[in-house]
PDB file of C-alpha atoms in Angstrom:
ATOM      1  CA  MET Y   1       0.000   0.000   0.000  1.00 91.00           C
ATOM      2  CA  PRO Y   2       1.434   3.440  -0.892  1.00 98.00           C
ATOM      3  CA  THR Y   3       2.360   5.792   1.946  1.00 98.00           C
ATOM      4  CA  PHE Y   4       3.584   9.322   2.454  1.00 98.00           C
ATOM      5  CA  SER Y   5       4.920  11.302   5.385  1.00 98.00           C
ATOM      6  CA  ALA Y   6       2.897  13.925   7.235  1.00 98.00           C
ATOM      7  CA  PRO Y   7       4.650  17.148   8.277  1.00 97.00           C
ATOM      8  CA  ASP Y   8       5.136  15.764  11.808  1.00 97.00           C
ATOM      9  CA  GLY Y   9       6.676  12.560  10.460  1.00 98.00           C
ATOM     10  CA  THR Y  10       3.624  10.309  10.870  1.00 98.00           C
ATOM     11  CA  THR Y  11       3.448   7.713   8.091  1.00 98.00           C
ATOM     12  CA  LEU Y  12       0.082   7.852   6.342  1.00 98.00           C
ATOM     13  CA  ALA Y  13      -1.352   5.302   3.903  1.00 98.00           C
ATOM     14  CA  TYR Y  14      -3.775   5.643   1.036  1.00 98.00           C
ATOM     15  CA  HIS Y  15      -5.765   3.289  -1.188  1.00 98.00           C
ATOM     16  CA  LEU Y  16      -5.935   3.505  -4.987  1.00 98.00           C
ATOM     17  CA  ARG Y  17      -8.933   2.297  -7.009  1.00 98.00           C
ATOM     18  CA  GLY Y  18      -9.574   2.694 -10.725  1.00 97.00           C
ATOM     19  CA  GLU Y  19      -7.941   4.666 -13.511  1.00 93.00           C
ATOM     20  CA  GLY Y  20      -8.118   8.188 -14.862  1.00 94.00           C
ATOM     21  CA  PRO Y  21      -7.552  11.619 -13.340  1.00 97.00           C
ATOM     22  CA  PRO Y  22      -7.056  11.397  -9.561  1.00 98.00           C
ATOM     23  CA  LEU Y  23      -9.877  12.203  -7.165  1.00 98.00           C
ATOM     24  CA  ILE Y  24      -8.933  12.622  -3.515  1.00 98.00           C
ATOM     25  CA  CYS Y  25     -11.669  11.058  -1.329  1.00 98.00           C
ATOM     26  CA  LEU Y  26     -11.778  12.074   2.319  1.00 99.00           C
ATOM     27  CA  PRO Y  27     -13.584   9.583   4.598  1.00 98.00           C
ATOM     28  CA  GLY Y  28     -15.972  10.438   7.404  1.00 98.00           C
ATOM     29  CA  GLY Y  29     -16.769   8.691  10.661  1.00 97.00           C
ATOM     30  CA  PRO Y  30     -15.270  10.849  11.956  1.00 98.00           C
ATOM     31  CA  MET Y  31     -11.907   9.101  11.882  1.00 98.00           C
ATOM     32  CA  GLN Y  32     -13.070   5.950  10.129  1.00 98.00           C
ATOM     33  CA  ALA Y  33     -10.777   3.949   7.866  1.00 98.00           C
ATOM     34  CA  ALA Y  34     -11.387   4.669   4.191  1.00 98.00           C
ATOM     35  CA  VAL Y  35     -12.281   1.053   3.383  1.00 98.00           C
ATOM     36  CA  TYR Y  36     -15.982   1.734   4.073  1.00 98.00           C
ATOM     37  CA  LEU Y  37     -16.096   3.894   0.934  1.00 98.00           C
ATOM     38  CA  GLY Y  38     -15.485   0.839  -1.255  1.00 98.00           C
ATOM     39  CA  ASP Y  39     -15.174   2.111  -4.816  1.00 98.00           C
ATOM     40  CA  LEU Y  40     -18.021   4.586  -4.250  1.00 98.00           C
ATOM     41  CA  GLY Y  41     -20.535   2.538  -6.170  1.00 98.00           C
ATOM     42  CA  GLY Y  42     -18.361   2.232  -9.251  1.00 98.00           C
ATOM     43  CA  LEU Y  43     -17.046   5.805  -9.439  1.00 98.00           C
ATOM     44  CA  SER Y  44     -13.641   4.176  -9.921  1.00 98.00           C
ATOM     45  CA  ALA Y  45     -14.685   3.482 -13.526  1.00 97.00           C
ATOM     46  CA  HIS Y  46     -14.501   7.228 -14.139  1.00 97.00           C
ATOM     47  CA  ARG Y  47     -11.723   8.479 -11.862  1.00 98.00           C
ATOM     48  CA  ARG Y  48      -8.683   7.123 -10.039  1.00 98.00           C
ATOM     49  CA  LEU Y  49      -9.840   7.198  -6.422  1.00 98.00           C
ATOM     50  CA  VAL Y  50      -7.178   8.198  -3.909  1.00 98.00           C
ATOM     51  CA  MET Y  51      -8.583   7.340  -0.482  1.00 98.00           C
ATOM     52  CA  PRO Y  52      -6.360   8.213   2.469  1.00 98.00           C
ATOM     53  CA  ASP Y  53      -6.605   6.527   5.831  1.00 98.00           C
ATOM     54  CA  LEU Y  54      -6.484   9.511   8.164  1.00 98.00           C
ATOM     55  CA  ARG Y  55      -3.860   9.319  10.887  1.00 98.00           C
ATOM     56  CA  GLY Y  56      -4.589   6.648  13.458  1.00 98.00           C
ATOM     57  CA  THR Y  57      -7.029   4.806  11.178  1.00 98.00           C
ATOM     58  CA  GLY Y  58      -6.720   1.882   8.797  1.00 98.00           C
ATOM     59  CA  ARG Y  59      -3.141   1.351   7.625  1.00 98.00           C
ATOM     60  CA  SER Y  60      -1.926   4.777   8.756  1.00 98.00           C
ATOM     61  CA  ALA Y  61       0.310   5.140  11.791  1.00 98.00           C
ATOM     62  CA  THR Y  62      -0.788   6.461  15.167  1.00 98.00           C
ATOM     63  CA  PRO Y  63       0.699   9.920  15.786  1.00 98.00           C
ATOM     64  CA  ASP Y  64       2.810  10.766  18.817  1.00 97.00           C
ATOM     65  CA  ASP Y  65       0.542  13.712  19.605  1.00 97.00           C
ATOM     66  CA  PRO Y  66      -3.146  12.738  19.976  1.00 97.00           C
ATOM     67  CA  ALA Y  67      -4.119  16.413  19.661  1.00 98.00           C
ATOM     68  CA  SER Y  68      -3.156  16.147  15.981  1.00 98.00           C
ATOM     69  CA  TYR Y  69      -6.424  14.279  15.370  1.00 98.00           C
ATOM     70  CA  ARG Y  70      -8.210  17.639  15.507  1.00 98.00           C
ATOM     71  CA  CYS Y  71      -9.914  18.500  12.236  1.00 98.00           C
ATOM     72  CA  ASP Y  72      -8.096  21.777  11.583  1.00 98.00           C
ATOM     73  CA  ARG Y  73      -4.740  20.089  12.138  1.00 98.00           C
ATOM     74  CA  LEU Y  74      -5.565  17.326   9.651  1.00 98.00           C
ATOM     75  CA  VAL Y  75      -5.517  19.972   6.907  1.00 98.00           C
ATOM     76  CA  ASP Y  76      -1.721  19.686   6.853  1.00 98.00           C
ATOM     77  CA  ASP Y  77      -2.015  15.954   6.117  1.00 98.00           C
ATOM     78  CA  VAL Y  78      -4.248  16.620   3.110  1.00 98.00           C
ATOM     79  CA  GLU Y  79      -1.813  19.200   1.806  1.00 98.00           C
ATOM     80  CA  ALA Y  80       1.058  16.753   2.291  1.00 98.00           C
ATOM     81  CA  LEU Y  81      -0.858  14.181   0.219  1.00 98.00           C
ATOM     82  CA  ARG Y  82      -1.353  16.700  -2.591  1.00 98.00           C
ATOM     83  CA  GLU Y  83       2.357  17.476  -2.597  1.00 98.00           C
ATOM     84  CA  HIS Y  84       3.223  13.765  -2.493  1.00 98.00           C
ATOM     85  CA  LEU Y  85       1.029  13.132  -5.552  1.00 98.00           C
ATOM     86  CA  GLY Y  86       2.595  16.068  -7.395  1.00 98.00           C
ATOM     87  CA  LEU Y  87      -0.747  17.742  -8.088  1.00 98.00           C
ATOM     88  CA  GLU Y  88      -0.894  21.483  -8.700  1.00 98.00           C
ATOM     89  CA  ARG Y  89      -4.643  21.388  -8.095  1.00 98.00           C
ATOM     90  CA  MET Y  90      -6.802  18.456  -7.017  1.00 98.00           C
ATOM     91  CA  ASP Y  91     -10.447  17.505  -7.181  1.00 98.00           C
ATOM     92  CA  LEU Y  92     -11.799  16.612  -3.742  1.00 98.00           C
ATOM     93  CA  LEU Y  93     -14.683  14.380  -2.696  1.00 99.00           C
ATOM     94  CA  ALA Y  94     -15.551  14.245   0.980  1.00 99.00           C
ATOM     95  CA  HIS Y  95     -18.154  12.191   2.793  1.00 98.00           C
ATOM     96  CA  SER Y  96     -19.932  13.088   6.039  1.00 98.00           C
ATOM     97  CA  ALA Y  97     -17.427  14.264   8.683  1.00 98.00           C
ATOM     98  CA  GLY Y  98     -14.761  14.376   5.981  1.00 98.00           C
ATOM     99  CA  ALA Y  99     -16.596  17.379   4.545  1.00 98.00           C
ATOM    100  CA  ASN Y 100     -15.510  19.380   7.588  1.00 98.00           C
ATOM    101  CA  LEU Y 101     -11.909  18.629   6.703  1.00 98.00           C
ATOM    102  CA  ALA Y 102     -12.540  19.484   3.054  1.00 98.00           C
ATOM    103  CA  ALA Y 103     -14.112  22.806   4.050  1.00 98.00           C
ATOM    104  CA  ARG Y 104     -11.180  23.716   6.249  1.00 98.00           C
ATOM    105  CA  TYR Y 105      -8.774  22.681   3.493  1.00 98.00           C
ATOM    106  CA  ALA Y 106     -10.577  24.824   0.911  1.00 98.00           C
ATOM    107  CA  GLU Y 107     -10.555  27.701   3.408  1.00 98.00           C
ATOM    108  CA  ARG Y 108      -6.786  27.494   3.811  1.00 98.00           C
ATOM    109  CA  HIS Y 109      -5.759  26.352   0.313  1.00 98.00           C
ATOM    110  CA  PRO Y 110      -8.473  27.553  -2.099  1.00 98.00           C
ATOM    111  CA  GLY Y 111      -6.124  27.649  -5.063  1.00 98.00           C
ATOM    112  CA  ARG Y 112      -5.279  23.971  -4.657  1.00 98.00           C
ATOM    113  CA  VAL Y 113      -8.865  22.737  -5.153  1.00 98.00           C
ATOM    114  CA  GLY Y 114     -10.383  22.071  -8.556  1.00 98.00           C
ATOM    115  CA  ARG Y 115     -13.878  20.673  -8.054  1.00 98.00           C
ATOM    116  CA  LEU Y 116     -15.339  19.903  -4.636  1.00 99.00           C
ATOM    117  CA  ALA Y 117     -17.976  17.198  -4.098  1.00 99.00           C
ATOM    118  CA  LEU Y 118     -19.518  17.089  -0.626  1.00 99.00           C
ATOM    119  CA  ILE Y 119     -21.461  13.867  -0.102  1.00 99.00           C
ATOM    120  CA  THR Y 120     -24.061  13.966   2.712  1.00 98.00           C
ATOM    121  CA  PRO Y 121     -21.748  16.383   4.503  1.00 98.00           C
ATOM    122  CA  SER Y 122     -21.450  17.105   8.182  1.00 98.00           C
ATOM    123  CA  VAL Y 123     -22.141  20.741   9.006  1.00 98.00           C
ATOM    124  CA  MET Y 124     -19.853  21.578  11.940  1.00 98.00           C
ATOM    125  CA  ALA Y 125     -17.211  23.467   9.968  1.00 98.00           C
ATOM    126  CA  VAL Y 126     -19.757  25.851   8.433  1.00 98.00           C
ATOM    127  CA  GLY Y 127     -21.968  26.251  11.495  1.00 98.00           C
ATOM    128  CA  VAL Y 128     -25.267  25.000  10.072  1.00 98.00           C
ATOM    129  CA  THR Y 129     -27.710  23.756  12.711  1.00 97.00           C
ATOM    130  CA  VAL Y 130     -29.688  20.550  12.208  1.00 97.00           C
ATOM    131  CA  THR Y 131     -32.605  20.746  14.630  1.00 97.00           C
ATOM    132  CA  GLY Y 132     -34.294  17.866  16.367  1.00 96.00           C
ATOM    133  CA  ASP Y 133     -37.550  18.803  14.643  1.00 97.00           C
ATOM    134  CA  LEU Y 134     -35.898  18.531  11.233  1.00 98.00           C
ATOM    135  CA  ARG Y 135     -34.507  15.111  12.108  1.00 97.00           C
ATOM    136  CA  ARG Y 136     -37.974  13.970  13.250  1.00 97.00           C
ATOM    137  CA  GLU Y 137     -39.594  15.338  10.089  1.00 97.00           C
ATOM    138  CA  THR Y 138     -37.055  13.486   7.941  1.00 98.00           C
ATOM    139  CA  ALA Y 139     -37.504  10.302   9.951  1.00 98.00           C
ATOM    140  CA  GLU Y 140     -41.251  10.364   9.283  1.00 98.00           C
ATOM    141  CA  LEU Y 141     -40.525   9.566   5.639  1.00 97.00           C
ATOM    142  CA  ARG Y 142     -39.700   6.020   6.817  1.00 98.00           C
ATOM    143  CA  ARG Y 143     -42.839   5.547   8.914  1.00 98.00           C
ATOM    144  CA  ASP Y 144     -43.977   2.488   6.965  1.00 98.00           C
ATOM    145  CA  GLU Y 145     -40.778   0.531   7.610  1.00 98.00           C
ATOM    146  CA  PRO Y 146     -41.130  -2.428  10.030  1.00 97.00           C
ATOM    147  CA  TRP Y 147     -38.212  -1.206  12.133  1.00 98.00           C
ATOM    148  CA  PHE Y 148     -39.585   2.355  12.434  1.00 98.00           C
ATOM    149  CA  PRO Y 149     -41.113   2.278  15.976  1.00 98.00           C
ATOM    150  CA  GLU Y 150     -37.948   1.115  17.711  1.00 97.00           C
ATOM    151  CA  ALA Y 151     -35.685   3.349  15.649  1.00 98.00           C
ATOM    152  CA  TYR Y 152     -37.895   6.404  16.121  1.00 98.00           C
ATOM    153  CA  ALA Y 153     -38.012   5.886  19.893  1.00 97.00           C
ATOM    154  CA  ALA Y 154     -34.209   5.798  19.904  1.00 97.00           C
ATOM    155  CA  LEU Y 155     -34.121   8.986  17.837  1.00 97.00           C
ATOM    156  CA  GLU Y 156     -36.386  10.699  20.364  1.00 97.00           C
ATOM    157  CA  ALA Y 157     -34.000   9.674  23.157  1.00 96.00           C
ATOM    158  CA  ILE Y 158     -31.008  11.058  21.269  1.00 96.00           C
ATOM    159  CA  VAL Y 159     -32.745  14.351  20.445  1.00 94.00           C
ATOM    160  CA  ALA Y 160     -33.757  14.680  24.116  1.00 94.00           C
ATOM    161  CA  GLY Y 161     -30.128  14.322  25.190  1.00 93.00           C
ATOM    162  CA  ARG Y 162     -30.419  10.716  26.395  1.00 93.00           C
ATOM    163  CA  ALA Y 163     -28.082   9.224  23.813  1.00 91.00           C
ATOM    164  CA  SER Y 164     -26.580   5.822  24.540  1.00 93.00           C
ATOM    165  CA  ALA Y 165     -24.659   3.241  22.561  1.00 90.00           C
ATOM    166  CA  GLU Y 166     -27.866   1.222  22.282  1.00 94.00           C
ATOM    167  CA  ALA Y 167     -29.795   4.221  20.972  1.00 95.00           C
ATOM    168  CA  TRP Y 168     -27.183   4.962  18.333  1.00 94.00           C
ATOM    169  CA  ARG Y 169     -27.301   1.358  17.137  1.00 94.00           C
ATOM    170  CA  ALA Y 170     -31.108   1.417  17.079  1.00 96.00           C
ATOM    171  CA  VAL Y 171     -31.251   4.452  14.758  1.00 97.00           C
ATOM    172  CA  ALA Y 172     -28.863   2.844  12.252  1.00 97.00           C
ATOM    173  CA  PRO Y 173     -31.657   1.838   9.808  1.00 98.00           C
ATOM    174  CA  PHE Y 174     -32.371   5.518   9.180  1.00 98.00           C
ATOM    175  CA  ARG Y 175     -28.883   5.866   7.672  1.00 97.00           C
ATOM    176  CA  TYR Y 176     -29.562   3.504   4.772  1.00 98.00           C
ATOM    177  CA  GLY Y 177     -32.091   3.581   1.981  1.00 97.00           C
ATOM    178  CA  ARG Y 178     -32.617  -0.161   2.499  1.00 96.00           C
ATOM    179  CA  TRP Y 179     -32.071  -1.820   5.854  1.00 97.00           C
ATOM    180  CA  ASP Y 180     -30.984  -5.165   4.418  1.00 97.00           C
ATOM    181  CA  ASP Y 181     -28.155  -7.614   5.073  1.00 96.00           C
ATOM    182  CA  ALA Y 182     -25.664  -5.491   3.140  1.00 95.00           C
ATOM    183  CA  ALA Y 183     -26.575  -2.404   5.171  1.00 97.00           C
ATOM    184  CA  ARG Y 184     -26.300  -4.341   8.445  1.00 97.00           C
ATOM    185  CA  ALA Y 185     -22.864  -5.637   7.495  1.00 97.00           C
ATOM    186  CA  HIS Y 186     -21.756  -2.134   6.507  1.00 97.00           C
ATOM    187  CA  ARG Y 187     -22.947  -0.759   9.846  1.00 96.00           C
ATOM    188  CA  ASP Y 188     -21.370  -3.557  11.901  1.00 95.00           C
ATOM    189  CA  ALA Y 189     -17.991  -2.993  10.245  1.00 96.00           C
ATOM    190  CA  GLU Y 190     -17.892   0.584  11.526  1.00 93.00           C
ATOM    191  CA  ASP Y 191     -17.051  -0.566  15.039  1.00 89.00           C
ATOM    192  CA  LEU Y 192     -13.783  -2.059  13.794  1.00 94.00           C
ATOM    193  CA  GLN Y 193     -12.957   0.703  11.322  1.00 97.00           C
ATOM    194  CA  ARG Y 194     -13.358   3.793  13.520  1.00 97.00           C
ATOM    195  CA  ASN Y 195     -10.760   5.134  15.960  1.00 98.00           C
ATOM    196  CA  ASP Y 196     -12.959   6.308  18.837  1.00 96.00           C
ATOM    197  CA  GLU Y 197     -10.120   8.115  20.619  1.00 97.00           C
ATOM    198  CA  ALA Y 198      -9.361  10.075  17.474  1.00 98.00           C
ATOM    199  CA  ALA Y 199     -13.065  10.738  16.854  1.00 98.00           C
ATOM    200  CA  ALA Y 200     -13.362  12.312  20.302  1.00 97.00           C
ATOM    201  CA  VAL Y 201     -10.576  14.765  19.428  1.00 98.00           C
ATOM    202  CA  PHE Y 202     -11.626  15.474  15.818  1.00 98.00           C
ATOM    203  CA  GLY Y 203     -14.217  18.104  16.746  1.00 98.00           C
ATOM    204  CA  GLY Y 204     -12.592  19.304  19.969  1.00 97.00           C
ATOM    205  CA  GLU Y 205     -12.095  22.896  21.057  1.00 97.00           C
ATOM    206  CA  GLY Y 206     -10.404  24.879  18.313  1.00 97.00           C
ATOM    207  CA  ALA Y 207     -11.262  22.448  15.528  1.00 98.00           C
ATOM    208  CA  PHE Y 208     -13.833  24.746  13.962  1.00 98.00           C
ATOM    209  CA  ASP Y 209     -14.296  28.477  13.442  1.00 98.00           C
ATOM    210  CA  PRO Y 210     -17.500  28.662  11.400  1.00 98.00           C
ATOM    211  CA  ALA Y 211     -17.524  32.437  10.932  1.00 98.00           C
ATOM    212  CA  THR Y 212     -13.995  32.446   9.531  1.00 98.00           C
ATOM    213  CA  THR Y 213     -14.625  29.385   7.391  1.00 98.00           C
ATOM    214  CA  ARG Y 214     -17.854  30.744   5.934  1.00 98.00           C
ATOM    215  CA  ALA Y 215     -16.199  34.078   5.131  1.00 98.00           C
ATOM    216  CA  ALA Y 216     -13.396  32.311   3.292  1.00 98.00           C
ATOM    217  CA  LEU Y 217     -15.727  29.958   1.402  1.00 98.00           C
ATOM    218  CA  ALA Y 218     -17.864  32.895   0.276  1.00 98.00           C
ATOM    219  CA  SER Y 219     -14.928  33.715  -1.998  1.00 97.00           C
ATOM    220  CA  PHE Y 220     -14.337  30.120  -3.127  1.00 98.00           C
ATOM    221  CA  ARG Y 221     -15.166  30.293  -6.830  1.00 95.00           C
ATOM    222  CA  ARG Y 222     -14.606  26.671  -7.797  1.00 98.00           C
ATOM    223  CA  PRO Y 223     -17.599  24.404  -8.632  1.00 98.00           C
ATOM    224  CA  VAL Y 224     -19.139  22.597  -5.659  1.00 98.00           C
ATOM    225  CA  LEU Y 225     -21.595  19.700  -5.552  1.00 99.00           C
ATOM    226  CA  VAL Y 226     -23.585  19.107  -2.366  1.00 98.00           C
ATOM    227  CA  LEU Y 227     -25.250  15.713  -2.627  1.00 98.00           C
ATOM    228  CA  ALA Y 228     -27.932  14.958  -0.035  1.00 98.00           C
ATOM    229  CA  GLY Y 229     -29.862  11.782   0.689  1.00 98.00           C
ATOM    230  CA  GLU Y 230     -33.613  12.328   0.717  1.00 98.00           C
ATOM    231  CA  THR Y 231     -34.080  10.398   3.983  1.00 98.00           C
ATOM    232  CA  ASP Y 232     -30.749  11.156   5.669  1.00 98.00           C
ATOM    233  CA  LEU Y 233     -31.237  12.196   9.297  1.00 96.00           C
ATOM    234  CA  ASN Y 234     -27.581  13.143   9.683  1.00 96.00           C
ATOM    235  CA  SER Y 235     -27.601  15.569   6.765  1.00 98.00           C
ATOM    236  CA  PRO Y 236     -31.237  16.373   5.883  1.00 98.00           C
ATOM    237  CA  PRO Y 237     -31.843  18.140   2.556  1.00 98.00           C
ATOM    238  CA  PRO Y 238     -32.956  21.497   4.058  1.00 98.00           C
ATOM    239  CA  ALA Y 239     -29.706  21.683   6.019  1.00 98.00           C
ATOM    240  CA  MET Y 240     -27.791  20.695   2.899  1.00 98.00           C
ATOM    241  CA  ALA Y 241     -29.393  23.622   1.079  1.00 98.00           C
ATOM    242  CA  GLU Y 242     -27.870  25.874   3.740  1.00 98.00           C
ATOM    243  CA  VAL Y 243     -24.471  24.258   3.192  1.00 98.00           C
ATOM    244  CA  ALA Y 244     -24.728  24.849  -0.552  1.00 98.00           C
ATOM    245  CA  ALA Y 245     -25.633  28.491   0.079  1.00 98.00           C
ATOM    246  CA  VAL Y 246     -22.266  29.030   1.774  1.00 98.00           C
ATOM    247  CA  PHE Y 247     -20.537  28.714  -1.615  1.00 98.00           C
ATOM    248  CA  PRO Y 248     -20.945  31.093  -4.573  1.00 98.00           C
ATOM    249  CA  ASP Y 249     -20.967  28.276  -7.159  1.00 98.00           C
ATOM    250  CA  ALA Y 250     -22.653  25.260  -5.554  1.00 98.00           C
ATOM    251  CA  ARG Y 251     -25.290  22.868  -6.845  1.00 98.00           C
ATOM    252  CA  LEU Y 252     -27.526  20.908  -4.475  1.00 98.00           C
ATOM    253  CA  VAL Y 253     -28.707  17.467  -5.622  1.00 98.00           C
ATOM    254  CA  VAL Y 254     -31.076  15.388  -3.481  1.00 98.00           C
ATOM    255  CA  GLN Y 255     -30.859  11.683  -4.283  1.00 98.00           C
ATOM    256  CA  ARG Y 256     -34.307  10.165  -3.864  1.00 98.00           C
ATOM    257  CA  GLY Y 257     -34.614   7.203  -1.529  1.00 97.00           C
ATOM    258  CA  ALA Y 258     -31.047   7.580  -0.269  1.00 98.00           C
ATOM    259  CA  GLY Y 259     -29.754   7.793   3.261  1.00 98.00           C
ATOM    260  CA  HIS Y 260     -26.300   8.738   4.480  1.00 98.00           C
ATOM    261  CA  PHE Y 261     -24.451   6.435   2.053  1.00 98.00           C
ATOM    262  CA  PRO Y 262     -26.013   7.201  -1.337  1.00 98.00           C
ATOM    263  CA  TRP Y 263     -23.538   5.089  -3.321  1.00 98.00           C
ATOM    264  CA  LEU Y 264     -24.882   2.021  -1.482  1.00 98.00           C
ATOM    265  CA  ASP Y 265     -28.552   2.935  -1.924  1.00 97.00           C
ATOM    266  CA  ASP Y 266     -28.477   3.560  -5.680  1.00 98.00           C
ATOM    267  CA  ALA Y 267     -24.986   3.213  -7.107  1.00 98.00           C
ATOM    268  CA  GLY Y 268     -26.022   4.030 -10.661  1.00 98.00           C
ATOM    269  CA  ARG Y 269     -27.708   7.281  -9.778  1.00 98.00           C
ATOM    270  CA  PHE Y 270     -24.900   8.307  -7.437  1.00 98.00           C
ATOM    271  CA  VAL Y 271     -22.195   7.635 -10.011  1.00 98.00           C
ATOM    272  CA  ARG Y 272     -24.063   9.397 -12.820  1.00 98.00           C
ATOM    273  CA  THR Y 273     -24.548  12.508 -10.705  1.00 98.00           C
ATOM    274  CA  THR Y 274     -21.044  12.624  -9.299  1.00 98.00           C
ATOM    275  CA  ALA Y 275     -19.205  11.686 -12.490  1.00 98.00           C
ATOM    276  CA  ALA Y 276     -21.144  14.289 -14.485  1.00 98.00           C
ATOM    277  CA  PHE Y 277     -20.173  16.955 -11.964  1.00 98.00           C
ATOM    278  CA  LEU Y 278     -16.501  15.963 -11.873  1.00 97.00           C
ATOM    279  CA  GLY Y 279     -16.279  15.848 -15.665  1.00 92.00           C
TER     280      GLY Y 279
END
């Protein structure tokens, strides 16, 4: 597996899938190994996917300083990857929590980004609020599912501030367009792929400065795709519209019937939308 060195000397690994112009793919989690992205539903047929394991995840080394897991500090790792690949400018795709890292990278290095695809993005870096009422409203779209009563009760507990490990597992069906064996296996693998210590630091104090980030991104003139899942509680479409509004040249696409992992829910539609945007 190819590796490169971060500015602090930590050895970081990345996965390569497909052929064509490189597309840097930042994983979410936060701090989950990139393997969960697969080949993004077949996007590797259009672009060469470069999927880094962020420090402390997957095949990448654990840093000496745990504070370096913080999102704003991970920007230096992304820049080191760009330099390692010899790219003057790179197209970026970021999923979920990885979108926070992409936003902070674009804030600091706007001239190094070509096209930016944000897939069901997290909103912390840009300061968008996802209310409990919006999550409930989105959840109601799945009312006819057999698992709905238990999952909705768990959602109510989380929104009320009574989150538990059991509650988080119970709401998992909301994250997928189909709660089938493949979705269950994908969810179960997360426990082995995510670095919980790193995740706890990722969004710690100092990681985000939404006012500064939004001001910088208001001048980011490169094309942006914000792709939302119609039924995604984590990143509901109305909140995604607010994310798109941060950028001067952003397009919002809502993938019907999709949850938080749209390439799993309808690979064909996801790839057509994303490949068309990336060109």
